Amino acid sequence: MSITDSLQELSYLVQSAGATVVGMFFQKLDMPSPTHYIGKGKLAELISLREQTYYDTVIFNDELSPRQQRNLEETLGVKVIDRTTLILDIFAKKARTREGQIQVELAQHQYLLPRLVGQWSHLERLGGGIGTRGPGESQLESDRRLIHKRVSRIEREIENVKKHRTLYRRRRKEVGIPVAALVGYTNAGKSTLFNTLSNAGVIVEDKLFSTLDPVTRRLALPDGRQFLLTDTVGFIHKLPPSIVSAFRATLEELSEAELLLHIVDITHKNAANQCHTVEKILGELDLKNKLRITVFNKLDLALNNEAELEALNYQKSPSSFPYFKEQIPLPDERIALISAKKGWGIDKLLAKIACNLQ
Ligand SMILES: Nc1nc2c(ncn2[C@@H]2O[C@H](COP(=O)(O)OP(=O)(O)OP(=O)(O)O)[C@@H](O)[C@H]2O)c(=O)[nH]1
Ligand SMILES: [Mg+2]
């Protein structure tokens, strides 16, 4: 992904977190400065921009070390946040269920704990010599102890959630209903498709990470059989590992599914790139070899009507879309073309789900 596209995505994340973007900068360096991440000149530029835009927060599109963050806050005199903290913040805002909330909290603590050391080390230095346990260090100790305690409580609670989910899945298996799960880049249209198929009324927003908590509905296939469909959290480029590990309980739903529906926003400028990101995360979750249908969505933005979409199903050579450089492979039982919003191509998709859930 290009730097500007990545910054554009960051600005959507910022908007999803409820803030307004007043300026965007990037700098090419051989490697980030270990003290301030950016160079002196850029820092000066940022400081002068403050007089024009009155920004109160600076967000970096990367993970900052505790030292970089502290130095930047001191120099800029405003709050400094990194990409991971921002994503965790959005997750915290979107979590509705207890399960979602504790998973986010765990990720936040796990990210915060090593950072606390840096937060207090400048105070520790002041406390050297006589009485080595300076105020900073003892504060750090008690902060750490408190967080450790809280983390083990959350981990116990998550263990319970896992047990509960395992039991529920076992019961589901006994009943014999197959499970399919929606996966895909955030904002690809997973919840829109989920609603179109199930009338579930899940929140759909033109924001990143609208869905956090998994929802499952029982649906009917054209041949009369039933299956369960799960909608869950979307993926993103540079998804912080702390989130992936904290969300194991939720993501285990994916590993239990017989079939994954990978939803792709084919009209997105970075569609191909987003597909690679999803593939990479599926690989990290050990789900690469799971049975999968790739569902190209939002075709209403590229076509005039459902008949045109239908026609694409019968063409002899692969179609290409402006931004999807790799051409869409010819539709078969593992590739579907739809508009979740308009309901185009839904019958064919259901038929393909039925054919894969044999
Ligand atoms: N034009 C068009 N817009 C769509 C279509 N499907 C979804 N959208 C829009 O895309 C945006 C994101 O849709 P969601 O269904 O919330 O996407 P999601 O994949 O669930 O996103 P997260 O929950 O954030 O991961 C919304 O503004 C939808 O209205 C479609 O087929 N056509
Ligand atoms: Mg969603």
XYZ file of C-alpha atoms and ligand atoms in Angstrom:
391
model
C 0.000 0.000 0.000
C 1.358 3.470 -0.839
C 2.150 5.934 1.957
C -0.695 8.257 0.986
C -3.208 5.390 0.819
C -2.061 4.163 4.204
C -2.421 7.682 5.636
C -5.860 7.944 4.045
C -6.836 4.762 5.844
C -5.421 6.169 9.072
C -7.597 9.249 8.620
C -10.689 6.994 8.283
C -9.632 5.301 11.498
C -9.321 8.716 13.168
C -12.810 9.659 11.969
C -14.164 6.328 13.189
C -12.693 7.179 16.581
C -14.705 10.418 16.473
C -11.941 12.964 15.783
C -11.395 15.401 12.910
C -8.270 15.392 10.760
C -6.794 18.869 10.162
C -3.560 17.888 8.484
C -1.470 14.971 7.245
C 2.281 14.663 6.979
C 4.800 12.083 6.018
C 8.528 11.974 5.866
C 10.946 9.621 4.137
C 13.758 8.523 6.409
C 16.155 5.592 6.136
C 14.846 4.633 9.513
C 12.725 6.365 12.147
C 14.575 8.470 14.687
C 14.889 6.431 17.909
C 14.202 9.543 19.987
C 11.391 11.328 18.110
C 10.389 8.979 15.267
C 10.505 11.967 12.844
C 13.353 14.414 12.110
C 13.947 17.851 13.637
C 12.732 19.751 10.549
C 9.416 17.872 10.473
C 8.996 18.439 14.188
C 9.408 22.184 13.688
C 6.890 22.065 10.836
C 4.406 20.254 13.074
C 4.868 22.821 15.830
C 4.239 25.713 13.466
C 1.159 23.995 12.031
C -0.291 24.028 15.496
C -0.621 27.815 15.399
C -2.762 27.544 12.266
C -4.904 24.519 13.021
C -4.979 24.308 16.824
C -4.734 20.517 16.743
C -4.723 18.851 20.147
C -3.550 15.363 19.198
C -0.926 13.923 16.863
C -1.400 10.360 15.621
C 1.434 8.307 14.148
C 0.736 5.573 11.611
C 3.027 3.106 13.334
C 3.831 1.756 16.760
C 5.872 4.269 18.789
C 8.321 3.216 21.457
C 7.490 4.583 24.920
C 10.555 6.821 24.635
C 9.521 8.251 21.271
C 6.025 8.883 22.526
C 7.215 10.636 25.675
C 9.730 12.814 23.802
C 7.130 13.744 21.199
C 4.598 14.730 23.836
C 7.196 16.880 25.554
C 8.286 18.595 22.345
C 4.857 19.064 20.782
C 2.993 19.843 23.994
C -0.038 17.789 22.884
C -1.256 14.212 23.220
C 0.623 11.752 20.995
C -1.033 8.467 19.992
C 0.174 5.609 17.815
C -1.780 3.461 15.367
C -2.193 0.561 17.767
C -3.515 2.779 20.576
C -5.950 4.350 18.106
C -7.266 0.963 16.930
C -7.581 -0.217 20.529
C -9.503 2.962 21.292
C -11.989 2.329 18.468
C -12.384 -1.274 19.609
C -13.068 -0.106 23.160
C -15.747 2.238 21.859
C -17.427 -0.428 19.728
C -17.375 -3.325 22.187
C -20.941 -3.942 23.321
C -20.820 -7.376 24.899
C -18.915 -8.303 28.025
C -16.842 -10.686 25.923
C -15.812 -7.908 23.533
C -15.096 -5.514 26.371
C -12.803 -7.816 28.303
C -10.914 -8.819 25.178
C -10.253 -5.170 24.337
C -9.256 -4.450 27.902
C -6.791 -7.319 27.855
C -5.247 -6.033 24.627
C -5.029 -2.534 26.087
C -3.292 -3.761 29.231
C -0.933 -5.975 27.288
C 0.041 -3.014 25.157
C 0.247 -0.683 28.112
C 2.318 -2.807 30.470
C 5.687 -2.647 28.700
C 4.996 1.019 28.036
C 4.562 1.796 31.715
C 8.222 0.980 32.255
C 9.155 3.754 29.873
C 6.632 6.128 31.386
C 8.330 5.998 34.735
C 11.973 5.476 33.827
C 12.680 9.205 33.626
C 11.546 9.484 37.243
C 13.656 6.493 38.203
C 16.734 8.239 36.863
C 16.032 11.172 39.155
C 15.856 8.809 42.089
C 19.353 7.280 41.651
C 21.962 7.172 44.434
C 20.660 7.113 47.989
C 17.192 5.593 48.334
C 17.225 3.813 44.987
C 13.520 3.065 45.216
C 12.567 6.499 43.995
C 8.936 7.630 43.813
C 8.828 6.698 40.155
C 9.910 3.153 40.729
C 7.518 2.445 43.561
C 4.699 3.984 41.547
C 5.702 1.789 38.645
C 5.751 -1.256 40.890
C 2.263 -0.649 42.210
C 0.918 0.223 38.749
C 2.377 -2.983 37.404
C 1.064 -5.065 40.249
C -2.404 -3.593 39.809
C -2.373 -4.248 36.067
C -1.025 -7.788 36.505
C -3.813 -8.519 38.955
C -6.437 -7.116 36.641
C -4.947 -8.963 33.640
C -5.105 -12.321 35.414
C -8.704 -11.636 36.389
C -9.581 -10.819 32.786
C -7.719 -13.890 31.545
C -9.741 -16.072 33.902
C -12.924 -14.481 32.633
C -11.867 -15.024 29.012
C -11.142 -18.667 29.851
C -14.765 -18.918 30.994
C -15.978 -17.320 27.787
C -13.927 -19.859 25.839
C -15.385 -22.774 27.804
C -18.862 -21.418 27.242
C -18.247 -21.044 23.518
C -16.764 -24.538 23.254
C -19.811 -25.997 24.962
C -22.118 -24.035 22.712
C -20.216 -25.178 19.618
C -20.322 -28.798 20.766
C -24.075 -28.549 21.186
C -24.289 -26.964 17.748
C -22.292 -29.856 16.271
C -24.621 -32.362 17.899
C -27.581 -30.715 16.250
C -25.626 -31.005 13.021
C -26.108 -27.550 11.570
C -23.117 -26.464 9.472
C -21.512 -23.095 10.181
C -20.252 -20.440 7.781
C -18.455 -17.256 8.856
C -17.967 -13.903 7.168
C -14.414 -12.629 7.028
C -12.877 -9.667 5.247
C -11.304 -6.269 5.431
C -13.097 -3.740 7.610
C -15.841 -1.847 5.729
C -16.028 -4.485 2.948
C -19.764 -4.982 3.586
C -19.850 -8.090 5.814
C -22.614 -6.784 8.080
C -24.588 -5.465 5.108
C -24.545 -8.945 3.564
C -25.364 -10.486 6.955
C -28.405 -8.222 7.235
C -29.497 -8.850 3.643
C -29.394 -12.592 4.293
C -30.894 -12.574 7.775
C -32.742 -9.317 8.486
C -30.691 -9.202 11.669
C -30.393 -5.438 11.860
C -26.669 -5.487 12.679
C -25.069 -2.025 12.719
C -23.796 -1.037 9.278
C -21.699 2.082 9.013
C -19.319 3.724 6.630
C -16.770 3.565 9.402
C -13.922 1.215 10.139
C -14.562 -1.519 12.691
C -18.337 -1.082 12.991
C -18.677 -4.678 14.103
C -16.733 -6.099 16.985
C -18.854 -8.676 18.735
C -19.724 -11.827 16.829
C -23.392 -12.369 15.899
C -24.810 -15.655 14.618
C -28.092 -16.358 12.851
C -29.734 -19.491 11.545
C -30.480 -19.255 7.819
C -32.168 -21.468 5.241
C -30.461 -22.753 2.115
C -32.366 -23.008 -1.188
C -32.491 -26.810 -0.820
C -34.275 -26.487 2.523
C -31.292 -27.307 4.730
C -30.233 -24.825 7.401
C -26.881 -23.306 8.281
C -25.527 -20.829 10.800
C -23.835 -17.644 9.637
C -21.536 -15.591 11.858
C -20.622 -11.948 11.337
C -17.601 -10.719 13.216
C -14.740 -8.247 13.482
C -13.063 -7.043 10.268
C -9.368 -7.164 9.498
C -7.033 -4.277 8.681
C -3.520 -3.686 7.409
C -1.049 -3.765 10.303
C -3.614 -5.253 12.712
C -1.832 -5.089 16.065
C -0.743 -8.568 17.235
C -2.027 -7.735 20.733
C -5.531 -7.499 19.257
C -5.244 -10.771 17.382
C -4.091 -12.590 20.508
C -6.654 -10.959 22.807
C -9.436 -11.812 20.345
C -8.655 -15.529 20.256
C -12.000 -16.381 21.850
C -13.904 -14.484 19.147
C -11.663 -15.647 16.348
C -12.028 -19.275 17.398
C -15.515 -19.014 15.920
C -13.781 -18.811 12.556
C -11.760 -21.949 13.126
C -14.941 -23.859 13.954
C -16.697 -22.801 10.776
C -16.896 -25.272 7.893
C -16.886 -22.476 5.371
C -15.504 -18.937 5.237
C -17.067 -16.267 3.069
C -14.333 -13.765 2.268
C -16.063 -10.471 1.447
C -14.086 -8.113 -0.791
C -15.033 -4.519 -1.629
C -14.105 -4.791 -5.296
C -14.572 -1.049 -5.843
C -11.987 -0.098 -3.230
C -8.828 1.470 -4.549
C -6.755 -0.995 -2.559
C -8.965 -4.051 -3.058
C -6.097 -6.325 -4.128
C -3.966 -5.149 -1.246
C -6.808 -5.661 1.208
C -7.214 -9.228 -0.065
C -3.555 -9.913 0.634
C -3.892 -8.508 4.142
C -6.873 -10.779 4.824
C -4.965 -13.774 3.416
C -2.023 -12.952 5.650
C -4.150 -12.722 8.789
C -6.021 -15.929 7.883
C -2.596 -17.544 7.588
C -1.606 -16.270 11.031
C -4.819 -17.741 12.414
C -4.123 -21.099 10.768
C -7.220 -20.775 8.603
C -5.577 -20.674 5.210
C -6.729 -24.116 4.174
C -10.304 -23.688 5.279
C -12.966 -24.070 2.598
C -13.670 -20.622 1.243
C -15.893 -18.636 -1.107
C -14.524 -15.276 -2.227
C -17.409 -12.839 -2.512
C -16.791 -9.719 -4.586
C -19.120 -7.063 -3.186
C -20.377 -3.538 -3.992
C -20.753 -4.338 -7.691
C -23.670 -1.874 -7.817
C -21.012 0.845 -7.816
C -19.382 -0.598 -10.931
C -22.422 -1.882 -12.855
C -25.809 -0.471 -13.834
C -28.105 -3.305 -12.861
C -28.410 -6.900 -11.725
C -28.645 -8.111 -15.324
C -25.117 -6.857 -15.939
C -23.955 -8.723 -12.857
C -25.734 -11.844 -14.084
C -23.986 -11.501 -17.424
C -20.593 -11.467 -15.713
C -21.368 -14.952 -14.442
C -21.460 -16.293 -17.979
C -18.608 -14.512 -19.669
C -15.729 -16.496 -21.039
C -12.787 -14.265 -20.083
C -12.012 -12.791 -16.671
C -13.349 -9.298 -16.051
C -11.137 -6.559 -14.729
C -12.007 -3.594 -12.595
C -10.024 -0.369 -12.501
C -8.409 -0.911 -9.144
C -8.351 -4.675 -8.910
C -5.191 -5.245 -10.836
C -5.255 -9.004 -10.710
C -8.548 -9.446 -12.590
C -11.450 -11.246 -11.043
C -11.233 -14.935 -11.827
C -14.232 -16.389 -13.662
C -17.099 -17.021 -11.252
C -17.369 -20.647 -10.166
C -18.625 -22.326 -7.000
C -15.801 -20.659 -5.023
C -16.231 -17.131 -6.471
C -19.390 -15.041 -6.187
C -20.287 -11.582 -7.440
C -22.805 -9.576 -5.432
C -24.133 -6.255 -4.255
C -25.033 -6.815 -0.615
C -26.749 -3.432 -0.518
C -29.016 -4.021 -3.534
C -29.409 -7.741 -2.953
C -27.896 -8.597 -6.347
C -26.447 -12.050 -6.829
C -27.736 -13.299 -3.467
C -29.578 -16.370 -4.818
C -26.467 -17.535 -6.649
C -24.368 -16.936 -3.528
C -26.749 -19.046 -1.438
C -26.608 -21.798 -4.054
C -22.804 -21.733 -3.867
C -22.919 -21.888 -0.063
C -25.241 -24.912 -0.328
C -22.932 -26.602 -2.809
C -19.916 -26.076 -0.519
C -21.688 -27.201 2.649
C -22.281 -30.747 1.366
N -22.728 0.705 -2.666
C -22.624 -0.301 -1.810
N -22.263 -0.064 -0.538
C -22.166 -1.110 0.300
C -22.427 -2.452 -0.102
N -22.240 -3.248 0.979
C -21.876 -2.451 2.007
N -21.832 -1.156 1.614
C -21.496 0.011 2.441
O -20.173 -0.144 2.953
C -20.086 0.384 4.284
C -19.579 -0.676 5.239
O -20.530 -1.703 5.339
P -20.553 -2.721 6.566
O -21.548 -3.777 6.220
O -20.685 -2.011 7.856
O -19.073 -3.316 6.447
P -18.352 -4.390 7.402
O -17.521 -5.253 6.497
O -19.341 -5.064 8.270
O -17.404 -3.434 8.243
P -16.777 -3.627 9.738
O -17.838 -4.140 10.628
O -16.347 -2.252 10.029
O -15.636 -4.583 9.562
C -21.490 0.885 4.626
O -21.538 2.264 4.373
C -22.377 0.111 3.675
O -23.579 0.789 3.354
C -22.831 -2.659 -1.463
O -23.084 -3.773 -1.922
N -22.890 -1.546 -2.255
Mg -19.534 -5.091 10.266
